[in-house]
XYZ file of C-alpha atoms in Angstrom:
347
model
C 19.743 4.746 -5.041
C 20.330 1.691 -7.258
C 17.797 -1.322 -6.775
C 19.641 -3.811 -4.691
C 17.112 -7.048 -5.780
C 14.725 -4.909 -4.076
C 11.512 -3.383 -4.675
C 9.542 -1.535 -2.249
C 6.220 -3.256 -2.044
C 3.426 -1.594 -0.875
C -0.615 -2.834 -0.050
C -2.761 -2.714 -3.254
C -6.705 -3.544 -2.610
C -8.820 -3.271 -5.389
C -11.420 -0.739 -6.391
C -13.793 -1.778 -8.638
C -15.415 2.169 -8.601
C -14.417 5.360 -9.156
C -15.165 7.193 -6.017
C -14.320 9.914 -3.556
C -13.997 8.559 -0.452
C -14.509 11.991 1.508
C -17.777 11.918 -0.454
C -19.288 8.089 -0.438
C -21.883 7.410 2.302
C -20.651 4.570 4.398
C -22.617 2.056 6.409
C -19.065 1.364 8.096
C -18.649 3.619 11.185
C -15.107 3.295 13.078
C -14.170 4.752 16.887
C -10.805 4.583 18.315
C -9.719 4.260 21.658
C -6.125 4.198 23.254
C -5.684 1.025 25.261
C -2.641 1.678 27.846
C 0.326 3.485 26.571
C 0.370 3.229 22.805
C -2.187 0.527 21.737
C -5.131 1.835 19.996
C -8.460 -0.382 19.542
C -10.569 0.319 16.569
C -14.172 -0.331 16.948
C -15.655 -1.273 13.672
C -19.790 -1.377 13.371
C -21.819 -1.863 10.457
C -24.547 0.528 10.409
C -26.445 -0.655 7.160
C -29.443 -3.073 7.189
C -27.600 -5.537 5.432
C -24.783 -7.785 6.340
C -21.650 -6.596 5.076
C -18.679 -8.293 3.882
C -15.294 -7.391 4.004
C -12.091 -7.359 2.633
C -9.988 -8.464 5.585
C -6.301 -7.873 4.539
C -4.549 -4.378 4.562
C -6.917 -2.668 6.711
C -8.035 -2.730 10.943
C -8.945 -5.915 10.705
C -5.112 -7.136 9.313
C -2.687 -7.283 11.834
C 0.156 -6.507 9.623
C -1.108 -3.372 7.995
C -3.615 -1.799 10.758
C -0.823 0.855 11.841
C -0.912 1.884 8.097
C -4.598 2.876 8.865
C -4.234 5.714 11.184
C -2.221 9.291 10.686
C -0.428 10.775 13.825
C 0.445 14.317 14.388
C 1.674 15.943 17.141
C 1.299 19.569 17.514
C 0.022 20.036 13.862
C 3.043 17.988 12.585
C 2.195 14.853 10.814
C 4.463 11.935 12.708
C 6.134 10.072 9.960
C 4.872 6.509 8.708
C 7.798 3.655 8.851
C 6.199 0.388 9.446
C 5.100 -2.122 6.670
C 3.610 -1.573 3.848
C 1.751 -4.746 1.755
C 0.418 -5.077 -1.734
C -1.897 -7.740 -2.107
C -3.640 -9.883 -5.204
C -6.866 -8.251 -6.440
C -8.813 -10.771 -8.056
C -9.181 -14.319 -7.662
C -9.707 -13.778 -3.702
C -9.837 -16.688 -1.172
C -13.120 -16.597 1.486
C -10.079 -16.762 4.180
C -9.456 -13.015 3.133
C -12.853 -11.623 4.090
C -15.030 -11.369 7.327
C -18.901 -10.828 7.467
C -20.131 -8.309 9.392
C -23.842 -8.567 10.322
C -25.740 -5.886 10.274
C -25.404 -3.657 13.534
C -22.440 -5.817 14.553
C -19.342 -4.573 15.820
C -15.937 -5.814 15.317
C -12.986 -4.705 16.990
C -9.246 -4.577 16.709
C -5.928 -3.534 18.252
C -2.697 -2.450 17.143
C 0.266 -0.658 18.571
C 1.291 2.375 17.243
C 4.628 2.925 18.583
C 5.812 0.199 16.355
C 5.086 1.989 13.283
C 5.623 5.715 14.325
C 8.277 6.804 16.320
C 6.560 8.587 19.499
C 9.694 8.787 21.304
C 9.472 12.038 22.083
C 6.398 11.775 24.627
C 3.470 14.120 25.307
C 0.444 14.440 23.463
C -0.740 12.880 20.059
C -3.924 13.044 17.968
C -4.663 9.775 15.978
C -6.571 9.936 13.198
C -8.311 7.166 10.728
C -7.362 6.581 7.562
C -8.441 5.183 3.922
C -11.111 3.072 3.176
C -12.498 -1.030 3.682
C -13.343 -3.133 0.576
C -16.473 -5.322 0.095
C -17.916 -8.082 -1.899
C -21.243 -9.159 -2.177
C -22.146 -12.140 0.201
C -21.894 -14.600 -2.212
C -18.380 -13.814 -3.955
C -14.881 -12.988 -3.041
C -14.603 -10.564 -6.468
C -14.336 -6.868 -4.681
C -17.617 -4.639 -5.780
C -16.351 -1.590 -4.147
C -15.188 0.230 -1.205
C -16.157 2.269 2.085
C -14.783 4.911 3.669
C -13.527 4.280 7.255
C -11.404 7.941 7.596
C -12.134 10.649 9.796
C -12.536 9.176 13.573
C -9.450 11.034 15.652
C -8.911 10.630 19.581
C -5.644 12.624 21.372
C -3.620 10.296 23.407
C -0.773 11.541 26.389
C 2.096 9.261 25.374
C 4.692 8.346 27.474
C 8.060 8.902 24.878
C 10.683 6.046 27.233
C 7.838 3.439 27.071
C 7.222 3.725 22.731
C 10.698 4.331 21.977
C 10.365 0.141 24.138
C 8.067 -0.373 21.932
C 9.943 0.554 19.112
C 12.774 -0.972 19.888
C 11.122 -4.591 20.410
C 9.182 -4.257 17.277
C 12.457 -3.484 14.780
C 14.762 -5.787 16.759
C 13.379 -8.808 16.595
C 13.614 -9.657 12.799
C 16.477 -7.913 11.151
C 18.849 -10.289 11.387
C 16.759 -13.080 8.963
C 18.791 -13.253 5.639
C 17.682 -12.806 1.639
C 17.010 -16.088 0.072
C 15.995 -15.746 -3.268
C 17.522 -18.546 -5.258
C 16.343 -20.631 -8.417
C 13.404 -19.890 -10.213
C 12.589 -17.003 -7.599
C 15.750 -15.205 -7.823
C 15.093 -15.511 -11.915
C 11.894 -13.923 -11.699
C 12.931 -11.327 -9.462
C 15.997 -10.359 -11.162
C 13.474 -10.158 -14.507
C 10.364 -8.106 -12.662
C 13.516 -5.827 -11.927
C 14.843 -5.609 -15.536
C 10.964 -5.101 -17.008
C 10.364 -2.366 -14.322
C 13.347 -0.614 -15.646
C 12.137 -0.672 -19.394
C 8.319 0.427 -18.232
C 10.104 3.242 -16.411
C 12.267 4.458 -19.254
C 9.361 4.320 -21.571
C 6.798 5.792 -19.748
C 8.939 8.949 -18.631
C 9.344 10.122 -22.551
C 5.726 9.123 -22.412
C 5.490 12.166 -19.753
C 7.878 14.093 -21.156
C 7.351 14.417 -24.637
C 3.944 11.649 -25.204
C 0.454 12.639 -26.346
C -1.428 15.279 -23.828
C -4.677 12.646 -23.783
C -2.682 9.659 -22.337
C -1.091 11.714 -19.454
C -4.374 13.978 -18.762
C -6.146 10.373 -18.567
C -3.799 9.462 -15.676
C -2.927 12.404 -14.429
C -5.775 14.975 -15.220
C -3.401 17.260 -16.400
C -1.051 18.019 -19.427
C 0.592 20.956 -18.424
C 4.943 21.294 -18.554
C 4.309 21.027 -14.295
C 2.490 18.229 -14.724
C 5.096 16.269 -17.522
C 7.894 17.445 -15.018
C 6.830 15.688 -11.911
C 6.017 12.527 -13.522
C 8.702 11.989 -15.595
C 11.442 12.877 -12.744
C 9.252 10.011 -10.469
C 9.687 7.562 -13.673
C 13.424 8.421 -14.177
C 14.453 7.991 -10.596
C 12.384 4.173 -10.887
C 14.338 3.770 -13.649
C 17.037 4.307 -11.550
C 15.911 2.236 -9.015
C 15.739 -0.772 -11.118
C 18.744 0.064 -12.731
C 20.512 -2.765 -10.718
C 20.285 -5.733 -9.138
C 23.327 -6.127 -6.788
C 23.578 -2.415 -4.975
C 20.698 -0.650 -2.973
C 18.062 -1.920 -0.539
C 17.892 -5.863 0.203
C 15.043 -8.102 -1.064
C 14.149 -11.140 0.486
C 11.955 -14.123 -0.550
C 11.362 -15.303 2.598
C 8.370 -13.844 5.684
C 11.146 -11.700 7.493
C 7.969 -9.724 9.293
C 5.418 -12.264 9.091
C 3.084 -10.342 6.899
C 2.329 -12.678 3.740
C -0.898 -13.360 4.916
C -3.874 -13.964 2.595
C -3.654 -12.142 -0.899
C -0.548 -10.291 0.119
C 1.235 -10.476 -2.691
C 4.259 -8.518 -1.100
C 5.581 -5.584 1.111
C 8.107 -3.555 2.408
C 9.348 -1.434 5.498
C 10.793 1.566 4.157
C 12.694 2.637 6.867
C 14.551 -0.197 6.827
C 15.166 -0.226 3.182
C 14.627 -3.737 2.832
C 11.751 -5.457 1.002
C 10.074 -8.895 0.968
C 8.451 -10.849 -2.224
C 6.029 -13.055 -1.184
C 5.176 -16.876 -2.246
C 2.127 -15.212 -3.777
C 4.039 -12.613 -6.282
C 5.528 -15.664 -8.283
C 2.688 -17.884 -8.351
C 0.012 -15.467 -8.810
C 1.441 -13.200 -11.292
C 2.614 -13.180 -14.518
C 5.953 -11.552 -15.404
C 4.819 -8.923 -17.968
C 1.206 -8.475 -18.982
C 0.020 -7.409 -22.112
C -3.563 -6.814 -21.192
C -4.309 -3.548 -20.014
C -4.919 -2.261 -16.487
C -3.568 -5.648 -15.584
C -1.273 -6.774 -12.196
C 2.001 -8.625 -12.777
C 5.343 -8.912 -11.622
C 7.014 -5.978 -13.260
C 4.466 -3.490 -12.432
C 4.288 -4.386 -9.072
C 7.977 -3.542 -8.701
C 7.202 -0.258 -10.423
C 4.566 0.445 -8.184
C 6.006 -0.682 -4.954
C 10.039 1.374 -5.942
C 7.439 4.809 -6.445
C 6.687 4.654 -2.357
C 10.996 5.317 -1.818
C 10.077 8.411 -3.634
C 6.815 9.334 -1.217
C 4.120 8.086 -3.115
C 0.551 7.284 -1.108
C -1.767 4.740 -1.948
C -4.602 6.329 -0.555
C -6.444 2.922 0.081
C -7.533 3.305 -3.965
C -6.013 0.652 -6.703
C -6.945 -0.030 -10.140
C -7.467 1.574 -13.479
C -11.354 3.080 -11.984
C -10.331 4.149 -8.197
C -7.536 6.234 -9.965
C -9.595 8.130 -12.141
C -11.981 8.683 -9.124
C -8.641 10.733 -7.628
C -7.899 14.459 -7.759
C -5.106 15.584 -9.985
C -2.651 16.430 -7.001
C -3.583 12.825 -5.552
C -3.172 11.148 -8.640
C 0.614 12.927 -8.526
C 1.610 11.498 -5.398
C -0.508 7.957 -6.185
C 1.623 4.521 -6.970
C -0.601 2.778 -8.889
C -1.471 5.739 -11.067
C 2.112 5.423 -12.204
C 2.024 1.747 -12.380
C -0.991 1.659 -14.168
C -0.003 4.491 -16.672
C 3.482 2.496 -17.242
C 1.350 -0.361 -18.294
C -0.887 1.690 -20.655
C 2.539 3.115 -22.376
C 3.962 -0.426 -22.818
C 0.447 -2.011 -23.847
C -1.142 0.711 -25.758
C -4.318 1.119 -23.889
């Protein structure tokens, strides 16, 4: 599929560690609970002796992204994901972003489900917590690390006719708002586009035929398995950016609302349409020449990887990537964004 002015643009919260977040104690401890049909409340408490402050956007406590937090499955079958996905600034972080949580406090928030996940079909679901929560110390808004939140599952008896309501609502009540980037916007979006392309092209001979160290750095691996699967994801994002008037539609304007703090833009995949927010032109440059760095072009990189199926896995940056496994950092977006950048750079 050609790249239409659009990127898919996914959630990105920083890591500052490497870590495994099936591993890492937590003083974070999460319950669900359905509320009616298809809502589910998460019940957030901080367990530590110390106040705790987090990192507000892409996780429970964000409205936009909470369905993005939980996995469905219904009989053993994981229920696909189709709601939005965000990818937000990781430095430079406003206090607005964050919340304290004191410690033993609980927090709570709720989200529908059925918006995200199509439960149409009715009968009985197991929902299961995802990912992780970032944190700064009390007196910053620079991210020192992150918490896992993942493992706390409750079944739920779903009535199908009432989500597919749900659904319907959700999708209906937006797709009719229009792509508006113009002027200086539409410049640097056609550009991020164009760069993505180039970063593509150059880091899948990188895979293919580049030094063994540089890929096993990213990727853990060197093997001809290994080379294969990441260069076909870099020439099909080549691809992707190979055009900027066929393919998916990009807009420059809120269409769901979800440019809230730090977000610096998102997408909903099943739609095929994508949304730069004010935040990805003012925030980032177009093309970076410092390595492990965010800007414009890999952002589009990253973000046109999730048409393909890639996770984020609530890890970003150059030290949560090398904290993955090898088959995680295969399926991983900003692994691939981050080893473009290392290509063009020469990290």
């Amino acid at each position: 599929m050609k790249f239409a002015a659009s990127i898919s643009l996914l959630a990105s919260v920083a890591s500052a560690l490497s870590v495994d977040l099936n591993k890492r104690d937590s003083p974070l401890d999460v319950k669900l609970e359905m509320v009616g049909n298809t809502a589910v409340k998460a019940s957030i408490t901080n367990t530590g002796a110390s106040d705790l402050k987090v990192f507000k956007t892409g996780t429970f406590l964000d409205e936009n992204a909470a369905t993005e937090k939980v996995a469905i499955y219904q009989g053993g079958n994981k229920v696909q994901f189709d709601g939005i996905r965000l990818r937000v600034l990781t430095t430079g972080l406003d206090e607005e972003a964050f919340k304290t949580i004191a410690a033993g406090e609980t927090v709570e928030a709720t989200f529908d489900v059925a918006q995200a996940y199509d439960l149409s079909a009715g009968g009985k679901y197991d929902v299961v917590s995802l990912g992780a929560i970032s944190y700064a110390e009390l007196n910053t808004t620079d991210i020192a690390g992150i918490y896992s939140v993942a493992g706390s599952t409750i079944t739920a008896e779903v009535d199908g006719a009432a989500a597919k309501e749900v659904r319907r609502r959700f999708h209906a009540k937006r797709l009719a708002v229009q792509s508006d980037c113009t002027g200086s916007k539409r410049t640097a979006t056609t550009t991020a586009i164009s760069n993505c392309r180039s970063l593509a092209s150059a880091a899948q001979t990188a895979a293919t035929s580049g030094a063994a160290a540089k890929l096993t750095e990213y990727f853990k691996s060197s093997s001809s398995s290994t080379r294969s699967t990441v260069a076909s994801f870099f020439s099909r994002v080549a691809s992707q950016c190979g055009s900027t008037t066929s393919g998916a539609r990009l807009y420059c304007s809120d269409v769901y609302g979800a440019c809230s703090s730090g977000v610096l833009a998102y997408t909903l995949p099943s739609a095929q349409y994508e949304v730069n927010c004010n935040l990805y032109f003012t925030a980032l440059p177009a093309l970076s020449r410092t390595c492990h760095a965010q800007d414009q072009a890999t952002t589009t990189l990253h973000e046109s990887t999730h048409l393909y199926g890639t996770e984020d896995y609530n890890t970003y940056g150059y030290q949560g990537v090398r904290g993955l496994s090898a088959a995680q950092n295969l399926n991983h977006a900003d692994t691939y964004a981050l080893f473009a950048n290392a290509i063009y750079v020469g990290c």
